[in-house]
Coordinates of C-alpha atoms and ligand atoms in Angstrom, one line a residue:
X13 CA 7.7 -26.9 10.1
X14 CA 9.1 -23.4 10.8
X15 CA 10.8 -23.0 7.7
X16 CA 14.2 -21.3 8.7
X17 CA 12.6 -19.1 11.5
X18 CA 13.6 -19.6 14.6
X19 CA 9.8 -19.4 16.0
X20 CA 6.2 -20.2 14.3
X21 CA 5.1 -16.6 15.8
X22 CA 7.7 -15.2 13.5
X23 CA 6.8 -17.7 10.6
X24 CA 3.5 -16.7 10.9
X25 CA 4.0 -13.0 11.0
X26 CA 5.6 -13.3 7.7
X27 CA 2.6 -15.9 6.1
X28 CA 0.1 -12.5 6.6
X29 CA 0.6 -11.1 3.3
X30 CA 0.2 -14.4 1.6
X31 CA -2.9 -15.2 3.8
X32 CA -4.0 -11.9 2.7
X33 CA -4.1 -12.5 -1.2
X34 CA -5.8 -15.7 -0.7
X35 CA -8.5 -14.3 1.1
X36 CA -8.9 -11.2 -1.5
X37 CA -9.0 -13.8 -4.1
X38 CA -11.6 -15.6 -2.5
X39 CA -13.9 -12.9 -1.2
X40 CA -13.7 -10.4 -4.2
X41 CA -14.1 -11.1 -7.9
X42 CA -10.4 -12.0 -9.1
X43 CA -11.3 -11.5 -12.7
X44 CA -13.0 -8.1 -12.1
X45 CA -9.8 -6.9 -10.8
X46 CA -7.5 -8.7 -13.6
X47 CA -10.0 -6.3 -15.9
X48 CA -9.0 -3.0 -13.8
X49 CA -5.2 -3.5 -13.9
X50 CA -5.4 -4.4 -17.7
X51 CA -8.2 -3.8 -19.8
X52 CA -6.9 -5.4 -23.0
X53 CA -7.5 -8.7 -21.3
X54 CA -11.4 -8.2 -20.8
X55 CA -11.7 -7.0 -24.2
X56 CA -10.6 -10.2 -25.3
X57 CA -12.5 -12.4 -23.4
X58 CA -15.6 -10.3 -24.5
X59 CA -14.5 -10.9 -28.6
X60 CA -13.9 -14.8 -28.3
X61 CA -16.7 -15.4 -25.7
X62 CA -14.1 -18.2 -23.8
X63 CA -14.7 -16.0 -20.8
X64 CA -18.0 -15.4 -18.3
X65 CA -19.0 -11.8 -19.6
X66 CA -16.7 -9.0 -18.7
X67 CA -17.3 -7.0 -15.1
X68 CA -20.5 -5.2 -14.5
X69 CA -20.4 -1.7 -14.5
X70 CA -21.8 -1.6 -11.0
X71 CA -20.1 -3.1 -8.0
X72 CA -22.9 -5.8 -7.3
X73 CA -21.2 -9.7 -7.1
X74 CA -17.8 -8.2 -6.4
X75 CA -18.0 -9.3 -3.2
X76 CA -18.3 -13.2 -3.3
X77 CA -19.2 -14.0 0.3
X78 CA -22.3 -15.8 -0.7
X79 CA -24.1 -15.2 1.9
X80 CA -28.3 -15.6 1.3
X81 CA -30.2 -12.6 1.8
X82 CA -31.9 -13.7 4.8
X83 CA -29.3 -13.1 7.0
X84 CA -29.4 -9.3 6.0
X85 CA -33.2 -8.7 5.2
X86 CA -34.5 -6.0 7.2
X87 CA -31.4 -5.9 9.5
X88 CA -31.8 -3.6 12.6
X89 CA -29.0 -4.8 14.5
X90 CA -25.4 -6.8 14.7
X91 CA -24.1 -8.8 17.7
X92 CA -20.7 -10.0 18.1
X93 CA -19.6 -12.5 20.1
X94 CA -15.3 -13.7 20.9
X95 CA -12.8 -13.7 22.9
X96 CA -9.5 -12.1 23.1
X97 CA -7.9 -11.4 19.8
X98 CA -11.0 -12.3 17.9
X99 CA -12.6 -10.1 20.2
X100 CA -10.2 -7.4 19.0
X101 CA -11.0 -8.2 15.3
X102 CA -14.5 -7.6 16.2
X103 CA -13.9 -4.2 17.5
X104 CA -12.9 -3.2 14.1
X105 CA -15.4 -5.2 12.3
X106 CA -17.7 -3.1 14.5
X107 CA -16.4 0.3 13.0
X108 CA -16.7 -1.1 9.5
X109 CA -20.3 -2.3 10.3
X110 CA -21.6 0.5 11.3
X111 CA -19.4 3.6 9.5
X112 CA -19.8 1.5 6.2
X113 CA -22.8 -0.6 6.6
X114 CA -24.6 1.6 8.7
X115 CA -25.9 -1.1 11.3
X116 CA -25.9 -0.6 14.7
X117 CA -23.2 -3.3 16.0
X118 CA -22.7 -4.5 19.6
X119 CA -19.8 -6.5 20.8
X120 CA -19.4 -8.8 23.5
X121 CA -17.4 -10.9 25.2
X122 CA -18.3 -14.5 25.2
X123 CA -17.8 -15.3 28.7
X124 CA -20.3 -12.4 29.6
X125 CA -23.0 -12.8 27.0
X126 CA -23.9 -16.1 28.4
X127 CA -24.9 -14.7 31.5
X128 CA -25.7 -11.3 31.0
X129 CA -27.7 -11.7 28.3
X130 CA -28.8 -8.6 26.3
X131 CA -32.8 -8.1 25.7
X132 CA -33.7 -10.2 22.5
X133 CA -34.0 -7.3 19.2
X134 CA -35.8 -8.0 16.7
X135 CA -33.9 -8.5 12.6
X136 CA -30.4 -9.1 14.4
X137 CA -27.7 -11.1 13.0
X138 CA -25.3 -12.9 15.4
X139 CA -21.8 -13.3 14.6
X140 CA -19.9 -15.6 16.4
X141 CA -15.8 -15.0 16.0
X142 CA -13.3 -18.2 16.5
X143 CA -10.2 -18.7 15.1
X144 CA -10.3 -22.4 16.3
X145 CA -13.6 -22.6 16.1
X146 CA -13.4 -24.7 19.3
X147 CA -13.5 -22.0 21.9
X148 CA -16.1 -22.9 24.7
X149 CA -16.9 -19.7 25.8
X150 CA -17.6 -18.5 22.5
X151 CA -19.4 -21.5 21.4
X152 CA -21.9 -21.6 24.8
X153 CA -22.8 -18.0 24.0
X154 CA -23.7 -18.8 20.7
X155 CA -25.6 -22.2 21.8
X156 CA -27.7 -19.9 24.1
X157 CA -28.2 -17.3 21.8
X158 CA -29.4 -19.8 19.3
X159 CA -31.9 -21.9 21.5
X160 CA -33.7 -18.6 22.8
X161 CA -34.3 -17.1 19.5
X162 CA -35.7 -20.5 18.2
X163 CA -38.1 -20.4 21.1
X164 CA -39.3 -17.0 20.4
X165 CA -42.9 -16.8 18.5
X166 CA -42.1 -14.0 16.3
X167 CA -40.2 -14.1 12.9
X168 CA -38.6 -11.2 13.2
X169 CA -36.7 -13.2 16.2
X170 CA -35.7 -16.2 14.8
X171 CA -31.9 -17.0 15.2
X172 CA -29.7 -15.7 12.2
X173 CA -25.9 -16.7 12.7
X174 CA -23.0 -16.0 11.1
X175 CA -19.7 -17.5 12.0
X176 CA -16.1 -16.1 11.2
X177 CA -13.4 -18.7 11.5
X178 CA -10.6 -20.1 10.4
X179 CA -11.8 -24.0 10.9
X180 CA -14.8 -24.4 9.2
X181 CA -14.4 -28.5 9.8
X182 CA -14.8 -27.1 13.7
X183 CA -17.4 -27.4 16.4
X184 CA -18.7 -24.0 15.3
X185 CA -18.8 -24.8 11.8
X186 CA -21.5 -27.5 12.9
X187 CA -23.7 -25.1 15.0
X188 CA -23.7 -22.3 12.7
X189 CA -24.6 -22.6 9.0
X190 CA -22.7 -19.6 7.2
X191 CA -19.0 -19.3 7.8
X192 CA -16.6 -17.0 6.1
X193 CA -13.6 -19.1 6.4
X194 CA -10.7 -16.9 6.9
X195 CA -8.2 -19.0 4.9
X196 CA -5.3 -18.6 7.1
X197 CA -4.1 -22.4 7.6
X198 CA -3.1 -23.6 10.7
X199 CA -1.5 -21.4 13.0
X200 CA 0.8 -23.1 15.5
X201 CA 1.9 -20.4 17.6
X202 CA -0.4 -19.9 20.4
X203 CA -0.5 -15.6 19.9
X204 CA -2.7 -15.1 17.3
X205 CA -1.0 -13.1 14.7
X206 CA -2.1 -14.1 10.6
X207 CA -5.6 -15.5 11.6
X208 CA -6.2 -11.7 13.6
X209 CA -5.2 -10.3 10.4
X210 CA -7.3 -12.7 8.6
X211 CA -10.6 -11.9 10.6
X212 CA -10.0 -8.2 9.5
X213 CA -9.9 -9.1 6.6
X214 CA -13.1 -11.3 6.3
X215 CA -14.6 -8.4 8.3
X216 CA -13.6 -5.6 5.4
X217 CA -15.5 -8.3 3.2
X218 CA -18.8 -8.7 5.2
X219 CA -18.8 -4.7 5.7
X220 CA -18.4 -4.3 1.9
X221 CA -21.3 -6.8 1.3
X222 CA -23.7 -5.3 3.7
X223 CA -22.6 -2.1 2.3
X224 CA -23.2 -3.2 -1.2
X225 CA -26.6 -4.8 -0.2
X226 CA -28.2 -1.9 1.7
X227 CA -26.7 0.8 -0.8
X228 CA -25.0 3.0 1.9
X229 CA -22.1 2.9 -0.2
X230 CA -22.0 4.1 -3.7
X231 CA -20.4 1.2 -6.5
X232 CA -17.6 3.5 -7.2
X233 CA -16.6 3.7 -3.4
X234 CA -16.3 -0.4 -3.0
X235 CA -14.6 -0.6 -6.0
X236 CA -12.2 2.1 -5.0
X237 CA -12.1 0.1 -1.5
X238 CA -11.3 -3.3 -2.9
X239 CA -8.8 -1.7 -5.3
X240 CA -7.2 -0.2 -1.9
X241 CA -7.4 -3.5 -0.3
X242 CA -5.9 -5.4 -3.0
X243 CA -2.5 -3.1 -2.9
X244 CA -2.2 -4.0 0.7
X245 CA -0.3 -7.3 0.6
X246 CA 2.7 -5.7 -0.9
X247 CA 3.1 -3.2 1.3
X248 CA 3.1 -5.3 4.1
X249 CA 5.8 -7.6 2.6
X250 CA 7.6 -4.8 2.5
X251 CA 7.2 -3.4 6.0
X252 CA 7.7 -6.5 7.9
X253 CA 11.0 -6.7 6.2
X254 CA 12.0 -3.1 6.9
X255 CA 10.5 -3.4 10.4
X256 CA 11.7 -6.8 11.4
X257 CA 15.5 -6.5 12.3
X258 CA 14.9 -2.7 13.2
X259 CA 12.2 -4.0 16.1
X260 CA 14.6 -6.7 16.6
X261 CA 17.4 -4.1 17.7
X262 CA 15.0 -2.1 19.4
X263 CA 13.5 -4.6 21.4
X264 CA 17.3 -4.4 23.7
X265 CA 15.8 -1.2 24.9
X266 CA 13.3 -2.5 26.9
X267 CA 15.3 -5.3 29.1
X268 CA 14.1 -4.0 32.6
X269 CA 10.7 -2.7 31.2
X270 CA 7.8 -3.9 33.2
X271 CA 4.9 -1.7 32.2
X272 CA 4.1 -0.6 28.4
X273 CA 1.3 1.9 27.2
X274 CA -0.8 1.4 23.9
X275 CA -2.6 3.9 22.3
X276 CA -4.7 4.6 19.6
X277 CA -8.3 6.0 18.7
X278 CA -11.1 5.1 16.3
X279 CA -10.8 2.2 14.1
X280 CA -6.8 1.8 15.8
X281 CA -8.1 1.4 19.2
X282 CA -8.7 -2.2 19.0
X283 CA -5.3 -2.1 17.6
X284 CA -3.7 -0.8 20.6
X285 CA -5.8 -3.4 22.6
X286 CA -4.6 -6.2 20.3
X287 CA -0.6 -5.0 20.8
X288 CA -0.6 -4.9 24.6
X289 CA -2.4 -8.1 24.8
X290 CA 0.2 -9.8 22.1
X291 CA 3.2 -8.2 24.6
X292 CA 1.6 -9.6 27.7
X293 CA 1.1 -13.1 26.2
X294 CA 4.1 -13.6 25.4
X295 CA 6.7 -11.4 27.2
X296 CA 4.5 -11.3 30.4
X297 CA 5.2 -7.6 30.1
X298 CA 2.3 -5.6 32.0
X299 CA 0.7 -3.8 29.0
X300 CA -2.4 -1.8 28.2
X301 CA -4.1 -0.2 25.6
X302 CA -6.1 2.7 25.9
X303 CA -8.3 4.9 23.2
X304 CA -5.5 7.7 23.1
X305 CA -8.1 10.3 24.2
X306 CA -9.4 8.4 27.6
X307 CA -5.2 8.6 29.1
X308 CA -6.4 12.0 30.5
X309 CA -9.1 10.8 32.5
X310 CA -6.8 8.5 34.9
X311 CA -3.9 6.5 33.4
X312 CA -2.0 9.1 32.8
X313 CA -0.9 9.1 36.2
X314 CA 1.0 6.0 35.8
X315 CA 3.6 7.4 33.3
X316 CA 7.2 8.5 33.9
X317 CA 10.3 7.7 32.3
X318 CA 10.2 3.8 33.3
X319 CA 6.9 3.7 31.3
X320 CA 7.0 3.6 27.1
X321 CA 3.7 4.7 25.3
X322 CA 3.2 3.3 21.8
X323 CA 0.8 5.7 19.9
X324 CA -0.3 4.8 16.6
X325 CA -0.9 7.8 14.9
X326 CA -2.3 7.1 11.0
X327 CA -2.5 10.3 8.6
X328 CA -6.3 11.0 8.6
X329 CA -9.4 12.3 10.5
X330 CA -7.7 11.5 13.8
X331 CA -4.2 12.0 13.3
X332 CA -3.7 15.5 15.0
X333 CA -5.5 14.4 17.8
X334 CA -3.4 11.2 18.3
X335 CA -0.3 13.3 18.3
X336 CA -1.7 15.8 20.7
X337 CA -2.5 13.0 23.2
X338 CA 1.1 11.5 22.5
X339 CA 2.3 14.9 23.3
X340 CA 0.4 14.9 27.0
X341 CA 2.1 11.7 27.5
X342 CA 5.9 13.0 26.5
X343 CA 5.5 16.0 28.9
X344 CA 5.2 13.1 31.5
X345 CA 8.5 12.3 30.3
X346 CA 7.3 8.9 28.9
X347 CA 9.3 7.2 26.0
X348 CA 7.2 7.4 23.0
X349 CA 7.8 5.4 20.5
X350 CA 4.9 6.1 17.3
X351 CA 3.6 3.7 14.8
X352 CA 3.3 6.0 11.9
X353 CA 4.3 6.9 8.5
X354 CA 8.4 8.3 9.0
X355 CA 7.9 11.2 6.3
X356 CA 5.4 13.3 8.6
X357 CA 8.1 16.1 10.6
X358 CA 5.8 16.5 13.0
X359 CA 5.8 12.9 14.2
X360 CA 10.0 12.9 14.1
X361 CA 9.6 15.9 16.4
X362 CA 7.2 14.3 19.1
X363 CA 8.6 10.7 18.7
X364 CA 11.7 9.2 20.4
X365 CA 11.6 6.2 18.1
X366 CA 9.4 5.3 15.1
X367 CA 8.2 1.9 13.7
X368 CA 7.0 3.5 10.3
X369 CA 3.9 2.2 8.4
X370 CA 3.2 3.1 5.2
X371 CA 0.3 5.2 4.3
X372 CA -2.6 3.7 3.9
X373 CA -6.6 5.5 3.9
X374 CA -7.1 5.5 7.6
X375 CA -10.2 2.9 7.2
X376 CA -7.4 0.1 6.0
X377 CA -4.9 1.3 8.3
X378 CA -5.4 -1.8 11.4
X379 CA -3.8 -4.3 8.8
X380 CA -0.7 -2.3 8.5
X381 CA -0.6 -1.0 12.2
X382 CA -0.7 -4.2 13.9
X383 CA 2.5 -5.4 12.0
X384 CA 5.2 -3.6 14.2
X385 CA 3.2 -4.3 17.1
X386 CA 3.2 -8.4 16.8
X387 CA 7.2 -7.7 15.9
X388 CA 7.9 -5.6 19.2
X389 CA 6.1 -8.1 21.1
X390 CA 7.9 -10.9 19.5
X391 CA 11.0 -9.7 19.8
X392 CA 11.1 -8.3 22.9
X393 CA 9.8 -12.1 24.4
X394 CA 12.8 -13.8 22.3
X395 CA 14.9 -11.6 23.7
X396 CA 14.1 -12.6 26.9
X397 CA 14.7 -16.1 26.0
X398 CA 10.9 -17.0 26.6
X399 CA 8.9 -19.6 24.9
X400 CA 7.2 -17.5 22.3
X401 CA 5.1 -20.3 20.9
X402 CA 4.0 -21.9 24.1
X403 CA 3.6 -18.8 26.5
X404 CA 3.2 -19.9 30.3
X405 CA -0.8 -20.7 31.1
X406 CA -2.1 -20.4 27.6
X407 CA -3.3 -23.2 25.1
X408 CA -4.0 -22.6 21.4
X409 CA -8.1 -23.4 22.3
X410 CA -9.3 -22.6 25.5
X411 CA -12.0 -25.5 25.5
X412 CA -13.2 -25.0 29.2
X413 CA -15.6 -22.0 30.4
Ligands
F6R27 C1 -4.3 -14.3 21.6 C2 -5.1 -15.6 21.8 C3 -6.6 -15.5 22.6 C4 -7.4 -16.2 21.6 C5 -9.0 -16.4 22.5 C6 -10.0 -16.7 21.4 O1 -3.4 -14.2 21.1 O2 -4.8 -16.6 21.2 O3 -6.9 -14.1 23.3 O4 -7.5 -15.0 20.5 O5 -8.7 -17.5 23.3 O6 -9.6 -18.0 20.8 P1 -10.6 -18.2 19.3 O7 -10.1 -17.2 18.4 O8 -9.8 -19.5 18.8 O9 -11.7 -18.5 19.8

């Protein structure tokens, strides 16, 4: 049921904070978090002995994915196969797995992996990401990988497989013994929204679990990240409420637009790709996502006053860089839309419009920066009177290769 929303997609955009809360409780010890918020609760339970022992001083045990150590033992490489939006979530995952856990990570389109398989590497974890658990390309790639590894003589090459899915009971769940459930409930809109955020959250948990076991992050750093993740749902709730009507109004400006460019860097490059995909899928507007620094190597030739440029500019390591890339676009008369905190004077100067996001750590920002892009795609498509939930030529699960 749409529960008063005009489309399932909008309802599912609004459900994201709830999904993230469910995941946070499932992936990270809720008891520990309660104690950090209200230490007296912990005190009391220790005195009465009515609860399990209070949280340990270090982080082991805070991440509760319950994955066996055998997946992680001597890990040298991770490869991820996925399609579409799930592939974008995997790109965010790659950033986290490399930067936090220090494991070289390679992302493959499932449809390419099967026919150009990379040479087998030892001690490699293969992760399949698919919200439906039924995508034929992804299943075929994973099956092939499992088979070729099983027939290898050396134990170091044997399959180690992990699935990230919203449907543990799916074909993926039957193929792969270990699953991270994304807990997003049924998604009806063909364009993935809440399942994307949920996949990204699953990667935060996985990267922290790995960083913990490999000791690439200190216990305090892990605890601090978990606390900051816990702060996101209310911020995202407010963000959706604040931006929904504003973006609905803004959408009128793009009635005649036929091309869009989305720019991001670092951990927000995949979000630029995702923003472009959402817009293409449901509004049928041509859109491309680029790493902002790559624009000057060609795509900048496309720019003129008719092509809006959406730039994700999150305070942190790449903030100034993205702003200067946005300046380059502005010099070509592009209409500039910033996904950025609104309090920055510098940003106010550069952007024609600001889709304001709260300031959060750069490493956690994809979960907030994707929201205005989902709303932008939604409102432009809805305004054009298109079938937002059932776009032409697309199906919710693609069961042909
Ligand atoms: C995007 C979209 C598709 C899917 C892709 C993979 O909004 O819906 O790009 O992401 O077909 O689907 P799953 O995740 O079910 O494997």
